[in-house]
Tab-separated table of C-alpha atoms in Angstrom:
chain	number	residue	atom	x	y	z
A	1	UNK	CA	14.655	-69.147	98.517
A	2	UNK	CA	16.515	-66.130	99.885
A	3	UNK	CA	15.060	-62.718	98.957
A	4	UNK	CA	18.167	-61.625	97.039
A	5	UNK	CA	18.264	-64.913	95.159
A	6	UNK	CA	14.656	-64.366	94.124
A	7	UNK	CA	15.502	-60.834	93.002
A	8	UNK	CA	18.457	-62.032	90.914
A	9	UNK	CA	16.377	-64.835	89.380
A	10	UNK	CA	13.630	-62.370	88.420
A	11	UNK	CA	16.143	-59.923	86.919
A	12	UNK	CA	17.891	-62.690	84.979
A	13	UNK	CA	14.712	-63.310	83.000
A	14	UNK	CA	15.084	-59.864	81.453
A	15	UNK	CA	18.835	-59.760	80.917
A	16	UNK	CA	20.344	-59.686	77.432
A	17	UNK	CA	17.159	-60.640	75.655
A	18	UNK	CA	17.253	-59.396	72.062
A	19	UNK	CA	14.602	-56.858	71.121
A	20	UNK	CA	13.000	-57.369	67.735
A	21	UNK	CA	12.010	-54.145	65.990
A	22	UNK	CA	9.184	-54.464	63.494
A	23	UNK	CA	8.970	-51.990	60.641
A	24	UNK	CA	5.428	-50.663	60.869
A	25	UNK	CA	5.536	-48.160	58.005
A	26	UNK	CA	7.696	-46.499	55.370
A	27	UNK	CA	8.248	-42.813	54.580
A	28	UNK	CA	7.465	-41.624	51.052
A	29	UNK	CA	8.599	-38.250	49.696
A	30	UNK	CA	10.808	-36.688	47.033
A	31	UNK	CA	14.150	-37.128	48.817
A	32	UNK	CA	15.821	-39.781	46.687
A	33	UNK	CA	19.326	-38.918	47.919
A	34	UNK	CA	20.764	-37.946	51.309
A	35	UNK	CA	22.162	-34.698	49.887
A	36	UNK	CA	19.582	-31.993	50.548
A	37	UNK	CA	17.578	-33.666	53.305
A	38	UNK	CA	16.833	-31.147	56.107
A	39	UNK	CA	19.354	-31.550	58.897
A	40	UNK	CA	16.656	-31.283	61.526
A	41	UNK	CA	12.930	-31.849	61.591
A	42	UNK	CA	10.678	-28.811	61.013
A	43	UNK	CA	13.257	-27.234	58.678
A	44	UNK	CA	11.432	-28.686	55.674
A	45	UNK	CA	8.079	-27.399	56.877
A	46	UNK	CA	6.565	-27.030	53.377
A	47	UNK	CA	7.578	-30.539	52.313
A	48	UNK	CA	5.011	-33.299	52.716
A	49	UNK	CA	5.928	-36.867	53.626
A	50	UNK	CA	3.495	-39.763	53.457
A	51	UNK	CA	3.700	-42.419	56.162
A	52	UNK	CA	2.464	-45.626	54.499
A	53	UNK	CA	1.822	-48.531	56.849
A	54	UNK	CA	3.023	-52.049	56.163
A	55	UNK	CA	0.187	-54.539	55.415
A	56	UNK	CA	0.219	-56.029	58.921
A	57	UNK	CA	-0.358	-52.597	60.487
A	58	UNK	CA	-3.039	-51.129	58.216
A	59	UNK	CA	-5.854	-51.623	60.686
A	60	UNK	CA	-7.626	-48.217	61.012
A	61	UNK	CA	-8.178	-48.953	64.697
A	62	UNK	CA	-4.422	-48.604	65.278
A	63	UNK	CA	-4.597	-44.847	64.595
A	64	UNK	CA	-7.997	-44.166	66.152
A	65	UNK	CA	-7.820	-40.737	67.806
A	66	UNK	CA	-4.591	-39.672	66.100
A	67	UNK	CA	-6.256	-36.794	64.250
A	68	UNK	CA	-6.771	-35.082	67.580
A	69	UNK	CA	-3.017	-34.434	67.795
A	70	UNK	CA	-1.305	-31.699	65.799
A	71	UNK	CA	2.187	-33.236	65.997
A	72	UNK	CA	3.700	-36.703	66.221
A	73	UNK	CA	6.980	-38.363	67.110
A	74	UNK	CA	8.434	-40.777	64.547
A	75	UNK	CA	10.953	-43.422	65.585
A	76	UNK	CA	12.840	-44.572	62.506
A	77	UNK	CA	15.999	-46.195	61.184
A	78	UNK	CA	19.003	-44.694	59.393
A	79	UNK	CA	18.587	-47.092	56.480
A	80	UNK	CA	21.492	-45.641	54.464
A	81	UNK	CA	23.997	-45.366	57.317
A	82	UNK	CA	26.861	-47.839	57.429
A	83	UNK	CA	26.210	-50.208	60.309
A	84	UNK	CA	29.149	-52.120	61.713
A	85	UNK	CA	30.081	-54.042	64.818
A	86	UNK	CA	32.220	-51.197	66.176
A	87	UNK	CA	31.343	-47.576	66.838
A	88	UNK	CA	33.277	-44.406	67.609
A	89	UNK	CA	32.824	-42.334	70.725
A	90	UNK	CA	33.262	-39.084	68.794
A	91	UNK	CA	32.040	-37.791	65.430
A	92	UNK	CA	32.637	-34.693	63.307
A	93	UNK	CA	29.391	-32.663	63.035
A	94	UNK	CA	29.177	-31.183	59.497
A	95	UNK	CA	27.905	-27.864	60.834
A	96	UNK	CA	31.148	-27.427	62.778
A	97	UNK	CA	33.157	-27.662	59.571
A	98	UNK	CA	33.836	-31.384	59.782
A	99	UNK	CA	37.108	-30.888	61.663
A	100	UNK	CA	35.938	-30.676	65.282
A	101	UNK	CA	35.011	-33.775	67.232
A	102	UNK	CA	32.081	-34.077	69.610
A	103	UNK	CA	30.736	-37.016	71.573
A	104	UNK	CA	28.368	-39.157	69.519
A	105	UNK	CA	25.684	-38.842	72.200
A	106	UNK	CA	26.024	-35.042	72.073
A	107	UNK	CA	25.141	-35.052	68.350
A	108	UNK	CA	22.445	-36.301	66.002
A	109	UNK	CA	24.905	-38.073	63.737
A	110	UNK	CA	23.537	-41.179	61.934
A	111	UNK	CA	26.705	-43.095	62.826
A	112	UNK	CA	25.647	-44.451	66.211
A	113	UNK	CA	25.777	-47.726	68.147
A	114	UNK	CA	22.132	-48.201	67.137
A	115	UNK	CA	21.145	-46.382	63.898
A	116	UNK	CA	17.854	-45.039	65.251
A	117	UNK	CA	16.427	-41.580	64.599
A	118	UNK	CA	13.727	-39.537	66.334
A	119	UNK	CA	11.743	-36.840	64.527
A	120	UNK	CA	8.858	-34.573	65.467
A	121	UNK	CA	6.489	-33.822	62.589
A	122	UNK	CA	3.249	-31.948	62.031
A	123	UNK	CA	0.258	-34.118	61.166
A	124	UNK	CA	-1.462	-32.503	58.184
A	125	UNK	CA	-4.166	-35.083	57.527
A	126	UNK	CA	-5.082	-38.763	57.422
A	127	UNK	CA	-5.966	-40.179	54.014
A	128	UNK	CA	-7.951	-43.343	53.274
A	129	UNK	CA	-6.190	-45.134	50.392
A	130	UNK	CA	-5.959	-48.555	48.788
A	131	UNK	CA	-2.878	-49.043	50.980
A	132	UNK	CA	-4.874	-48.422	54.122
A	133	UNK	CA	-4.785	-45.220	56.185
A	134	UNK	CA	-1.872	-42.949	55.282
A	135	UNK	CA	-0.519	-40.190	57.537
A	136	UNK	CA	0.510	-37.056	55.655
A	137	UNK	CA	3.019	-35.037	57.685
A	138	UNK	CA	5.345	-32.073	57.221
A	139	UNK	CA	8.717	-31.243	58.728
A	140	UNK	CA	10.228	-34.721	58.320
A	141	UNK	CA	14.009	-35.048	57.823
A	142	UNK	CA	13.681	-38.481	56.197
A	143	UNK	CA	14.881	-40.126	53.011
A	144	UNK	CA	12.289	-41.715	50.750
A	145	UNK	CA	11.972	-45.343	51.846
A	146	UNK	CA	13.017	-44.753	55.457
A	147	UNK	CA	11.657	-47.506	57.733
A	148	UNK	CA	9.359	-46.304	60.522
A	149	UNK	CA	9.437	-48.334	63.746
A	150	UNK	CA	6.969	-46.468	65.924
A	151	UNK	CA	4.652	-43.458	66.048
A	152	UNK	CA	3.702	-41.603	69.210
A	153	UNK	CA	1.715	-38.407	69.838
A	154	UNK	CA	3.652	-35.229	70.639
A	155	UNK	CA	2.426	-33.745	73.924
A	156	UNK	CA	2.920	-30.017	74.235
A	157	UNK	CA	2.647	-29.930	78.023
A	158	UNK	CA	5.434	-32.455	78.542
A	159	UNK	CA	7.539	-32.545	75.349
A	160	UNK	CA	8.178	-28.798	74.967
A	161	UNK	CA	10.829	-27.143	77.137
A	162	UNK	CA	10.898	-23.348	76.919
A	163	UNK	CA	14.130	-23.145	78.929
A	164	UNK	CA	16.056	-25.643	76.759
A	165	UNK	CA	19.692	-24.843	75.866
A	166	UNK	CA	21.122	-25.862	72.447
A	167	UNK	CA	24.777	-26.351	73.401
A	168	UNK	CA	27.245	-26.018	70.532
A	169	UNK	CA	24.355	-26.248	68.028
A	170	UNK	CA	23.391	-22.695	69.000
A	171	UNK	CA	26.449	-21.446	67.076
A	172	UNK	CA	25.370	-22.996	63.784
A	173	UNK	CA	21.613	-22.457	63.585
A	174	UNK	CA	21.608	-19.304	61.424
A	175	UNK	CA	22.630	-20.565	57.989
A	176	UNK	CA	19.676	-19.902	55.670
A	177	UNK	CA	20.449	-18.557	52.212
A	178	UNK	CA	18.656	-16.230	49.839
A	179	UNK	CA	17.681	-18.280	46.778
A	180	UNK	CA	18.007	-16.559	43.414
A	181	UNK	CA	16.629	-18.277	40.301
A	182	UNK	CA	16.261	-17.226	36.647
A	183	UNK	CA	12.716	-16.386	35.537
A	184	UNK	CA	12.773	-19.091	32.844
A	185	UNK	CA	12.588	-21.805	35.497
A	186	UNK	CA	9.131	-20.692	36.547
A	187	UNK	CA	7.801	-21.511	33.071
A	188	UNK	CA	9.377	-24.964	32.658
A	189	UNK	CA	6.299	-26.900	33.716
A	190	UNK	CA	7.626	-27.709	37.191
A	191	UNK	CA	4.641	-28.175	39.542
A	192	UNK	CA	4.234	-25.128	41.746
A	193	UNK	CA	4.363	-27.158	44.953
A	194	UNK	CA	7.532	-28.975	43.878
A	195	UNK	CA	9.184	-25.698	42.885
A	196	UNK	CA	8.357	-24.245	46.312
A	197	UNK	CA	9.802	-27.344	47.984
A	198	UNK	CA	13.001	-27.098	45.934
A	199	UNK	CA	13.485	-23.460	46.956
A	200	UNK	CA	12.888	-24.338	50.608
A	201	UNK	CA	15.457	-27.148	50.504
A	202	UNK	CA	18.050	-24.934	48.855
A	203	UNK	CA	17.484	-22.070	51.295
A	204	UNK	CA	18.709	-24.370	54.068
A	205	UNK	CA	22.153	-24.598	52.422
A	206	UNK	CA	22.542	-28.342	51.783
A	207	UNK	CA	26.328	-28.040	51.338
A	208	UNK	CA	28.741	-29.448	53.929
A	209	UNK	CA	29.905	-26.574	56.135
A	210	UNK	CA	33.528	-27.081	55.074
A	211	UNK	CA	32.764	-26.398	51.382
A	212	UNK	CA	32.705	-22.718	50.459
A	213	UNK	CA	33.938	-22.458	46.872
A	214	UNK	CA	31.807	-19.870	44.993
A	215	UNK	CA	32.768	-21.441	41.647
A	216	UNK	CA	31.783	-24.981	42.525
A	217	UNK	CA	28.597	-26.302	40.915
A	218	UNK	CA	26.519	-28.537	43.158
A	219	UNK	CA	23.815	-30.929	41.986
A	220	UNK	CA	20.864	-32.102	44.030
A	221	UNK	CA	18.131	-34.606	43.101
A	222	UNK	CA	14.605	-34.120	44.363
A	223	UNK	CA	11.199	-35.438	43.239
A	224	UNK	CA	12.459	-36.464	39.805
A	225	UNK	CA	14.370	-33.240	39.140
A	226	UNK	CA	18.085	-32.463	39.155
A	227	UNK	CA	18.963	-28.992	40.395
A	228	UNK	CA	22.332	-27.363	39.643
A	229	UNK	CA	23.362	-24.413	41.804
A	230	UNK	CA	26.206	-22.258	43.092
A	231	UNK	CA	26.602	-20.413	46.385
A	232	UNK	CA	28.333	-17.086	46.886
A	233	UNK	CA	28.337	-15.764	50.440
A	234	UNK	CA	24.721	-15.793	51.642
A	235	UNK	CA	23.118	-16.216	48.225
A	236	UNK	CA	22.351	-19.430	46.369
A	237	UNK	CA	21.973	-19.198	42.596
A	238	UNK	CA	19.946	-21.858	40.792
A	239	UNK	CA	21.631	-22.495	37.452
A	240	UNK	CA	19.293	-25.082	35.980
A	241	UNK	CA	16.592	-27.612	36.782
A	242	UNK	CA	16.190	-30.671	34.567
A	243	UNK	CA	14.332	-33.955	34.702
A	244	UNK	CA	16.335	-36.733	36.300
A	245	UNK	CA	16.113	-40.522	36.209
A	246	UNK	CA	15.934	-40.655	40.013
A	247	UNK	CA	12.461	-40.495	41.549
């Protein structure tokens, strides 16, 4: 057989073969709705997420040595994004006001040809539970129930780039708000850790960038609580926090 024929025959074995992704774990945290989820990883640094492995992947040997790494990469799926047969080459990033288009591959929009996300998180600890080993991480920008497809160690010497440039995202990174809340909320029996997480989420300004009505009341659900708030300039005012049916 001619050399080039052999080469084509070898390559044909690997052409157009479907790749089956297996969900290895699921993310568990207080984010029961997309509204309020940190837009990027690390922005919810005080919020813990539990990575619970599926039964087939609960072998402790599969994570042997993982505690030696401070950070991990999570490969996951946009489970709540609309997935269709067609895709658009451009999207409207919310942080640009929702009225300016950028190329889908120049953004982190969930509306992609393949709804796959990549997140770097800090590994806080590994817990032994009745559901097998559980990874407790912080800095995840994931909805509760998000499927996890793979976990890899973050390597500082190769994954960190001190000379990186942020493109158009550089213009929109400074958007944190001062959170103002009435004293009565601190005595409502809300767990201290949950209250701290709520304040952190709100400080990141969960509103779409194109909404700036100081009289509008927004509502956000987190960890079984519903938070009502207003925003005026660079201050966010918590109006009330009540128990919600969503957990």
